């Protein structure tokens, strides 16, 4: 066998399982009886198309990227929100849809028999109760092939969490009345949505993670940042020391210090970030300011983004310069922008030594650890 399309579903699944265990391409090819190139393209299809079972043999990709605003549909009698299958396992999504006015949540699904028996009804009722919405869940049912059977049991759940309609085994249709007055009565008598406390707990982001391994690598535009240069990070953003400082130590009367914060995901411009990434990035910037404030005994900072080449951006990855400021550090305060424009350009740039940067990073890590709870 030499082509992905010629492999059986079982062979493709074996390839994925062996690779997940760390088996080499050569050993996988020998085990399945195919070529290394076929193993490679099988895995590539798996990763890009997002299949968790049988891989697509040919044709167009079966998974496409969606946007949150595409789940909204207007009807004359209610405000339904359209989701699907695996979305059911993430309460944050359903709560976000309730925030946007949802009265009905839909979850057309294809649960397996094992996950259906354990989780299907529990998850549907939980989503209905916590959002105080009607939940309508169509469900694929039956035996599809020797490797796949679907649980079925399509059902409708009311905002109180009661199952008000459910399909029997096999093909069936369930019908139930959607009573929006009943829904509003429940929300009025138990106004849990208005009692939520985002100031105490928040769904979004900003939780600090442990320091990365020294040999870890993070893509930053055209260059790689070593883990030992990062002094703070979250699941979405990272803060690290700069290879070329904008303000020298002689001006600030301290060792040179100018740090950067950027999203971990590669994005060229600020407008490329999602709202959550944007919030996470600038939450990290705030925390970095607090760390630098301790180091420099200052509450003054220049915080700036050079977005695009005509704004002075040389690294094609959006990043924030965080510069602690002191009185008199520059003759004219706005000269800082001329420094930003020129500090990493030209042929005679004197880049900092790695040892100096590592020492600086270790110092910043110690300050950050004293101010924030950072997992070990």
GROMACS .gro file of C-alpha atoms in nm:
model
  376
    1UNK     CA    1   0.000   0.000   0.000
    2UNK     CA    2   0.140   0.337  -0.093
    3UNK     CA    3  -0.149   0.587  -0.073
    4UNK     CA    4  -0.358   0.721   0.213
    5UNK     CA    5  -0.682   0.655   0.025
    6UNK     CA    6  -0.592   0.285  -0.002
    7UNK     CA    7  -0.556   0.238   0.373
    8UNK     CA    8  -0.841   0.088   0.570
    9UNK     CA    9  -0.996   0.284   0.856
   10UNK     CA   10  -0.846   0.037   1.102
   11UNK     CA   11  -0.496   0.092   0.957
   12UNK     CA   12  -0.534   0.468   0.984
   13UNK     CA   13  -0.643   0.443   1.345
   14UNK     CA   14  -0.346   0.217   1.421
   15UNK     CA   15  -0.112   0.476   1.270
   16UNK     CA   16  -0.256   0.751   1.490
   17UNK     CA   17  -0.243   0.540   1.807
   18UNK     CA   18   0.117   0.428   1.746
   19UNK     CA   19   0.233   0.781   1.675
   20UNK     CA   20   0.064   0.908   1.992
   21UNK     CA   21   0.276   0.653   2.180
   22UNK     CA   22   0.593   0.797   2.026
   23UNK     CA   23   0.654   0.519   1.773
   24UNK     CA   24   0.882   0.624   1.486
   25UNK     CA   25   0.755   0.663   1.130
   26UNK     CA   26   0.968   0.369   1.016
   27UNK     CA   27   0.831   0.132   1.280
   28UNK     CA   28   0.474   0.245   1.212
   29UNK     CA   29   0.522   0.184   0.839
   30UNK     CA   30   0.656  -0.166   0.907
   31UNK     CA   31   0.369  -0.245   1.144
   32UNK     CA   32   0.100  -0.135   0.900
   33UNK     CA   33   0.274  -0.251   0.584
   34UNK     CA   34   0.299   0.082   0.405
   35UNK     CA   35   0.554   0.354   0.329
   36UNK     CA   36   0.683   0.626   0.560
   37UNK     CA   37   0.541   0.891   0.327
   38UNK     CA   38   0.194   0.736   0.356
   39UNK     CA   39   0.228   0.741   0.737
   40UNK     CA   40   0.327   1.107   0.720
   41UNK     CA   41   0.034   1.213   0.502
   42UNK     CA   42  -0.210   1.004   0.707
   43UNK     CA   43  -0.104   1.188   1.022
   44UNK     CA   44  -0.111   1.521   0.840
   45UNK     CA   45  -0.471   1.461   0.734
   46UNK     CA   46  -0.559   1.364   1.090
   47UNK     CA   47  -0.410   1.681   1.240
   48UNK     CA   48  -0.547   1.927   0.987
   49UNK     CA   49  -0.895   1.783   0.958
   50UNK     CA   50  -0.948   1.710   1.323
   51UNK     CA   51  -1.082   1.356   1.296
   52UNK     CA   52  -1.082   1.146   1.610
   53UNK     CA   53  -1.196   0.826   1.444
   54UNK     CA   54  -1.178   0.718   1.083
   55UNK     CA   55  -0.981   0.966   0.875
   56UNK     CA   56  -1.137   1.127   0.567
   57UNK     CA   57  -1.025   0.942   0.257
   58UNK     CA   58  -1.058   1.220   0.005
   59UNK     CA   59  -1.247   1.533  -0.087
   60UNK     CA   60  -1.282   1.862   0.095
   61UNK     CA   61  -1.176   1.911   0.461
   62UNK     CA   62  -1.456   1.810   0.696
   63UNK     CA   63  -1.369   2.062   0.968
   64UNK     CA   64  -1.379   2.437   0.915
   65UNK     CA   65  -1.318   2.726   1.154
   66UNK     CA   66  -1.628   2.905   1.270
   67UNK     CA   67  -1.703   3.233   1.444
   68UNK     CA   68  -1.910   3.295   1.755
   69UNK     CA   69  -2.152   3.527   1.577
   70UNK     CA   70  -2.247   3.249   1.336
   71UNK     CA   71  -2.431   3.058   1.608
   72UNK     CA   72  -2.706   3.317   1.633
   73UNK     CA   73  -3.033   3.262   1.452
   74UNK     CA   74  -3.348   3.466   1.495
   75UNK     CA   75  -3.696   3.312   1.510
   76UNK     CA   76  -4.030   3.475   1.566
   77UNK     CA   77  -4.095   3.291   1.890
   78UNK     CA   78  -3.756   3.263   2.060
   79UNK     CA   79  -3.382   3.318   2.047
   80UNK     CA   80  -3.216   2.986   1.965
   81UNK     CA   81  -2.840   2.935   1.969
   82UNK     CA   82  -2.688   2.668   1.750
   83UNK     CA   83  -2.406   2.450   1.882
   84UNK     CA   84  -2.313   2.087   1.825
   85UNK     CA   85  -2.206   1.763   1.992
   86UNK     CA   86  -1.868   1.821   2.161
   87UNK     CA   87  -1.967   2.180   2.252
   88UNK     CA   88  -2.201   2.021   2.507
   89UNK     CA   89  -1.904   1.942   2.731
   90UNK     CA   90  -1.804   2.308   2.774
   91UNK     CA   91  -2.037   2.502   3.006
   92UNK     CA   92  -1.855   2.829   2.930
   93UNK     CA   93  -1.987   2.827   2.575
   94UNK     CA   94  -2.347   2.775   2.682
   95UNK     CA   95  -2.316   3.048   2.947
   96UNK     CA   96  -2.170   3.285   2.689
   97UNK     CA   97  -2.468   3.215   2.462
   98UNK     CA   98  -2.708   3.280   2.749
   99UNK     CA   99  -2.528   3.612   2.800
  100UNK     CA  100  -2.609   3.692   2.437
  101UNK     CA  101  -2.979   3.629   2.485
  102UNK     CA  102  -3.022   3.256   2.431
  103UNK     CA  103  -3.355   3.101   2.524
  104UNK     CA  104  -3.302   2.773   2.338
  105UNK     CA  105  -2.974   2.584   2.303
  106UNK     CA  106  -2.940   2.313   2.040
  107UNK     CA  107  -2.692   2.025   2.046
  108UNK     CA  108  -2.728   1.795   1.744
  109UNK     CA  109  -2.489   1.517   1.838
  110UNK     CA  110  -2.338   1.178   1.765
  111UNK     CA  111  -2.236   1.038   2.103
  112UNK     CA  112  -2.094   0.688   2.114
  113UNK     CA  113  -2.283   0.428   2.313
  114UNK     CA  114  -2.032   0.431   2.600
  115UNK     CA  115  -2.018   0.812   2.637
  116UNK     CA  116  -2.392   0.839   2.580
  117UNK     CA  117  -2.477   0.598   2.859
  118UNK     CA  118  -2.250   0.782   3.102
  119UNK     CA  119  -2.285   1.148   3.008
  120UNK     CA  120  -2.558   1.232   2.755
  121UNK     CA  121  -2.857   1.307   2.976
  122UNK     CA  122  -2.645   1.445   3.263
  123UNK     CA  123  -2.476   1.700   3.037
  124UNK     CA  124  -2.797   1.809   2.866
  125UNK     CA  125  -2.980   1.863   3.194
  126UNK     CA  126  -2.678   2.047   3.341
  127UNK     CA  127  -2.663   2.288   3.047
  128UNK     CA  128  -3.038   2.352   3.077
  129UNK     CA  129  -3.025   2.416   3.453
  130UNK     CA  130  -2.721   2.645   3.457
  131UNK     CA  131  -2.840   2.857   3.161
  132UNK     CA  132  -3.214   2.833   3.235
  133UNK     CA  133  -3.272   2.757   2.868
  134UNK     CA  134  -3.460   2.495   2.675
  135UNK     CA  135  -3.214   2.239   2.538
  136UNK     CA  136  -3.300   2.056   2.216
  137UNK     CA  137  -3.064   1.774   2.127
  138UNK     CA  138  -3.111   1.571   1.811
  139UNK     CA  139  -2.897   1.257   1.813
  140UNK     CA  140  -2.755   1.013   1.563
  141UNK     CA  141  -2.847   0.654   1.641
  142UNK     CA  142  -2.773   0.300   1.529
  143UNK     CA  143  -2.483   0.082   1.419
  144UNK     CA  144  -2.285   0.243   1.137
  145UNK     CA  145  -2.006  -0.010   1.092
  146UNK     CA  146  -1.809  -0.262   1.296
  147UNK     CA  147  -1.620   0.019   1.472
  148UNK     CA  148  -1.892   0.275   1.531
  149UNK     CA  149  -2.233   0.284   1.700
  150UNK     CA  150  -2.420   0.595   1.812
  151UNK     CA  151  -2.621   0.622   2.132
  152UNK     CA  152  -2.921   0.818   2.005
  153UNK     CA  153  -3.181   0.907   2.271
  154UNK     CA  154  -3.252   1.254   2.130
  155UNK     CA  155  -3.429   1.463   2.392
  156UNK     CA  156  -3.567   1.800   2.491
  157UNK     CA  157  -3.501   1.945   2.836
  158UNK     CA  158  -3.681   2.242   2.989
  159UNK     CA  159  -3.516   2.532   3.182
  160UNK     CA  160  -3.583   2.356   3.513
  161UNK     CA  161  -3.381   2.055   3.400
  162UNK     CA  162  -3.674   1.819   3.335
  163UNK     CA  163  -3.665   1.588   3.035
  164UNK     CA  164  -3.994   1.671   2.862
  165UNK     CA  165  -3.949   1.461   2.547
  166UNK     CA  166  -3.717   1.176   2.451
  167UNK     CA  167  -3.680   0.939   2.158
  168UNK     CA  168  -3.701   0.566   2.204
  169UNK     CA  169  -3.434   0.323   2.084
  170UNK     CA  170  -3.392   0.343   1.709
  171UNK     CA  171  -3.534   0.600   1.473
  172UNK     CA  172  -3.793   0.823   1.633
  173UNK     CA  173  -3.925   1.178   1.659
  174UNK     CA  174  -3.982   1.371   1.984
  175UNK     CA  175  -4.202   1.681   2.012
  176UNK     CA  176  -4.242   1.920   2.304
  177UNK     CA  177  -4.394   2.260   2.370
  178UNK     CA  178  -4.155   2.553   2.423
  179UNK     CA  179  -4.319   2.778   2.681
  180UNK     CA  180  -4.128   3.108   2.697
  181UNK     CA  181  -4.352   3.242   2.975
  182UNK     CA  182  -4.248   2.943   3.186
  183UNK     CA  183  -3.885   3.015   3.101
  184UNK     CA  184  -3.915   3.378   3.209
  185UNK     CA  185  -4.091   3.277   3.530
  186UNK     CA  186  -3.801   3.048   3.622
  187UNK     CA  187  -3.548   3.321   3.548
  188UNK     CA  188  -3.742   3.576   3.750
  189UNK     CA  189  -3.790   3.352   4.054
  190UNK     CA  190  -3.431   3.225   4.051
  191UNK     CA  191  -3.218   3.503   3.892
  192UNK     CA  192  -2.889   3.314   3.902
  193UNK     CA  193  -2.759   3.486   3.589
  194UNK     CA  194  -2.771   3.830   3.750
  195UNK     CA  195  -2.609   3.688   4.064
  196UNK     CA  196  -2.293   3.576   3.881
  197UNK     CA  197  -1.973   3.733   4.017
  198UNK     CA  198  -1.717   3.788   3.741
  199UNK     CA  199  -1.523   4.009   3.984
  200UNK     CA  200  -1.464   3.704   4.205
  201UNK     CA  201  -1.426   3.432   3.941
  202UNK     CA  202  -1.393   3.483   3.570
  203UNK     CA  203  -1.421   3.244   3.279
  204UNK     CA  204  -1.160   3.414   3.066
  205UNK     CA  205  -0.790   3.405   3.120
  206UNK     CA  206  -0.480   3.543   3.283
  207UNK     CA  207  -0.383   3.256   3.513
  208UNK     CA  208  -0.007   3.241   3.544
  209UNK     CA  209   0.165   2.916   3.453
  210UNK     CA  210   0.490   2.763   3.571
  211UNK     CA  211   0.816   2.879   3.418
  212UNK     CA  212   0.904   2.687   3.102
  213UNK     CA  213   1.204   2.456   3.070
  214UNK     CA  214   1.525   2.636   2.978
  215UNK     CA  215   1.545   2.446   2.649
  216UNK     CA  216   1.182   2.510   2.551
  217UNK     CA  217   1.135   2.724   2.241
  218UNK     CA  218   0.865   2.978   2.161
  219UNK     CA  219   0.817   3.121   1.814
  220UNK     CA  220   0.841   3.500   1.807
  221UNK     CA  221   0.800   3.614   1.450
  222UNK     CA  222   1.117   3.530   1.261
  223UNK     CA  223   1.309   3.419   1.573
  224UNK     CA  224   1.285   3.165   1.854
  225UNK     CA  225   1.275   3.268   2.219
  226UNK     CA  226   1.434   3.025   2.464
  227UNK     CA  227   1.236   2.925   2.769
  228UNK     CA  228   1.505   3.061   3.000
  229UNK     CA  229   1.427   3.413   2.872
  230UNK     CA  230   1.060   3.405   2.984
  231UNK     CA  231   0.982   3.536   3.331
  232UNK     CA  232   0.600   3.524   3.319
  233UNK     CA  233   0.348   3.343   3.102
  234UNK     CA  234  -0.014   3.237   3.077
  235UNK     CA  235  -0.178   2.987   2.845
  236UNK     CA  236  -0.202   3.261   2.580
  237UNK     CA  237   0.070   3.518   2.648
  238UNK     CA  238   0.435   3.543   2.748
  239UNK     CA  239   0.667   3.811   2.890
  240UNK     CA  240   1.040   3.796   2.824
  241UNK     CA  241   1.359   4.002   2.838
  242UNK     CA  242   1.466   4.199   2.534
  243UNK     CA  243   1.783   4.132   2.335
  244UNK     CA  244   1.830   4.504   2.269
  245UNK     CA  245   1.709   4.752   2.527
  246UNK     CA  246   1.552   5.081   2.426
  247UNK     CA  247   1.688   5.272   2.726
  248UNK     CA  248   2.037   5.196   2.848
  249UNK     CA  249   2.132   5.152   3.211
  250UNK     CA  250   2.338   5.470   3.201
  251UNK     CA  251   2.022   5.671   3.135
  252UNK     CA  252   1.816   5.493   3.397
  253UNK     CA  253   2.096   5.465   3.654
  254UNK     CA  254   2.025   5.095   3.677
  255UNK     CA  255   2.107   4.781   3.481
  256UNK     CA  256   1.938   4.793   3.139
  257UNK     CA  257   1.586   4.667   3.150
  258UNK     CA  258   1.321   4.668   2.880
  259UNK     CA  259   1.088   4.376   2.850
  260UNK     CA  260   0.835   4.257   2.596
  261UNK     CA  261   0.500   4.084   2.619
  262UNK     CA  262   0.338   3.905   2.327
  263UNK     CA  263   0.072   3.645   2.250
  264UNK     CA  264   0.205   3.290   2.227
  265UNK     CA  265   0.005   3.229   1.913
  266UNK     CA  266   0.171   3.381   1.609
  267UNK     CA  267  -0.014   3.698   1.510
  268UNK     CA  268   0.133   3.987   1.314
  269UNK     CA  269  -0.106   4.262   1.421
  270UNK     CA  270  -0.311   4.362   1.721
  271UNK     CA  271  -0.628   4.329   1.513
  272UNK     CA  272  -0.545   3.960   1.454
  273UNK     CA  273  -0.598   3.877   1.823
  274UNK     CA  274  -0.924   3.739   1.957
  275UNK     CA  275  -1.095   3.938   2.236
  276UNK     CA  276  -0.982   3.678   2.489
  277UNK     CA  277  -0.621   3.689   2.366
  278UNK     CA  278  -0.629   4.067   2.384
  279UNK     CA  279  -0.759   4.062   2.740
  280UNK     CA  280  -0.503   3.801   2.841
  281UNK     CA  281  -0.213   3.993   2.685
  282UNK     CA  282  -0.288   4.323   2.855
  283UNK     CA  283  -0.366   4.154   3.186
  284UNK     CA  284  -0.013   4.014   3.165
  285UNK     CA  285   0.119   4.361   3.076
  286UNK     CA  286  -0.035   4.496   3.399
  287UNK     CA  287   0.138   4.227   3.600
  288UNK     CA  288   0.470   4.294   3.430
  289UNK     CA  289   0.434   4.663   3.519
  290UNK     CA  290   0.395   4.569   3.883
  291UNK     CA  291   0.712   4.357   3.871
  292UNK     CA  292   0.911   4.634   3.702
  293UNK     CA  293   0.770   4.886   3.947
  294UNK     CA  294   0.930   4.691   4.232
  295UNK     CA  295   1.264   4.666   4.050
  296UNK     CA  296   1.276   5.036   3.958
  297UNK     CA  297   1.072   5.190   4.240
  298UNK     CA  298   0.859   5.367   3.982
  299UNK     CA  299   0.498   5.395   3.882
  300UNK     CA  300   0.572   5.552   3.543
  301UNK     CA  301   0.586   5.346   3.225
  302UNK     CA  302   0.579   5.385   2.852
  303UNK     CA  303   0.366   5.100   2.720
  304UNK     CA  304   0.355   5.087   2.344
  305UNK     CA  305   0.285   4.862   2.045
  306UNK     CA  306   0.460   4.910   1.712
  307UNK     CA  307   0.197   4.761   1.484
  308UNK     CA  308   0.324   4.720   1.128
  309UNK     CA  309   0.649   4.809   0.949
  310UNK     CA  310   0.565   5.180   0.908
  311UNK     CA  311   0.516   5.197   1.285
  312UNK     CA  312   0.869   5.063   1.342
  313UNK     CA  313   0.784   4.694   1.386
  314UNK     CA  314   1.074   4.468   1.281
  315UNK     CA  315   0.962   4.137   1.438
  316UNK     CA  316   0.650   4.023   1.256
  317UNK     CA  317   0.470   3.918   1.572
  318UNK     CA  318   0.260   4.165   1.769
  319UNK     CA  319   0.433   4.263   2.095
  320UNK     CA  320   0.413   4.523   2.367
  321UNK     CA  321   0.716   4.722   2.485
  322UNK     CA  322   0.700   4.786   2.861
  323UNK     CA  323   0.950   5.057   2.958
  324UNK     CA  324   0.992   5.176   3.318
  325UNK     CA  325   1.049   5.551   3.328
  326UNK     CA  326   1.230   5.785   3.566
  327UNK     CA  327   1.234   6.162   3.592
  328UNK     CA  328   1.499   6.299   3.358
  329UNK     CA  329   1.573   5.969   3.186
  330UNK     CA  330   1.546   6.157   2.855
  331UNK     CA  331   1.590   6.526   2.777
  332UNK     CA  332   1.253   6.530   2.605
  333UNK     CA  333   0.997   6.276   2.716
  334UNK     CA  334   0.873   6.201   2.365
  335UNK     CA  335   1.226   6.111   2.253
  336UNK     CA  336   1.134   5.762   2.372
  337UNK     CA  337   0.949   5.704   2.045
  338UNK     CA  338   1.258   5.794   1.841
  339UNK     CA  339   1.453   5.545   2.054
  340UNK     CA  340   1.191   5.278   1.988
  341UNK     CA  341   1.209   5.346   1.617
  342UNK     CA  342   1.588   5.305   1.597
  343UNK     CA  343   1.696   5.076   1.881
  344UNK     CA  344   1.701   4.750   1.679
  345UNK     CA  345   1.788   4.884   1.334
  346UNK     CA  346   2.118   4.946   1.155
  347UNK     CA  347   2.441   4.755   1.100
  348UNK     CA  348   2.620   4.833   1.427
  349UNK     CA  349   2.363   4.698   1.675
  350UNK     CA  350   2.523   4.567   1.992
  351UNK     CA  351   2.307   4.277   2.101
  352UNK     CA  352   2.312   4.177   2.467
  353UNK     CA  353   2.497   3.866   2.584
  354UNK     CA  354   2.282   3.564   2.668
  355UNK     CA  355   2.433   3.528   3.015
  356UNK     CA  356   2.333   3.884   3.104
  357UNK     CA  357   1.980   3.827   2.980
  358UNK     CA  358   1.945   3.501   3.177
  359UNK     CA  359   2.057   3.674   3.498
  360UNK     CA  360   1.805   3.950   3.439
  361UNK     CA  361   1.530   3.697   3.373
  362UNK     CA  362   1.609   3.505   3.693
  363UNK     CA  363   1.586   3.827   3.893
  364UNK     CA  364   1.250   3.913   3.737
  365UNK     CA  365   1.125   3.560   3.804
  366UNK     CA  366   1.211   3.595   4.171
  367UNK     CA  367   1.021   3.925   4.195
  368UNK     CA  368   0.724   3.784   4.003
  369UNK     CA  369   0.713   3.478   4.233
  370UNK     CA  370   0.705   3.704   4.540
  371UNK     CA  371   0.412   3.904   4.401
  372UNK     CA  372   0.202   3.633   4.237
  373UNK     CA  373   0.116   3.270   4.288
  374UNK     CA  374   0.314   3.095   4.014
  375UNK     CA  375   0.292   2.714   4.001
  376UNK     CA  376   0.620   2.532   4.044
   0.00000   0.00000   0.00000
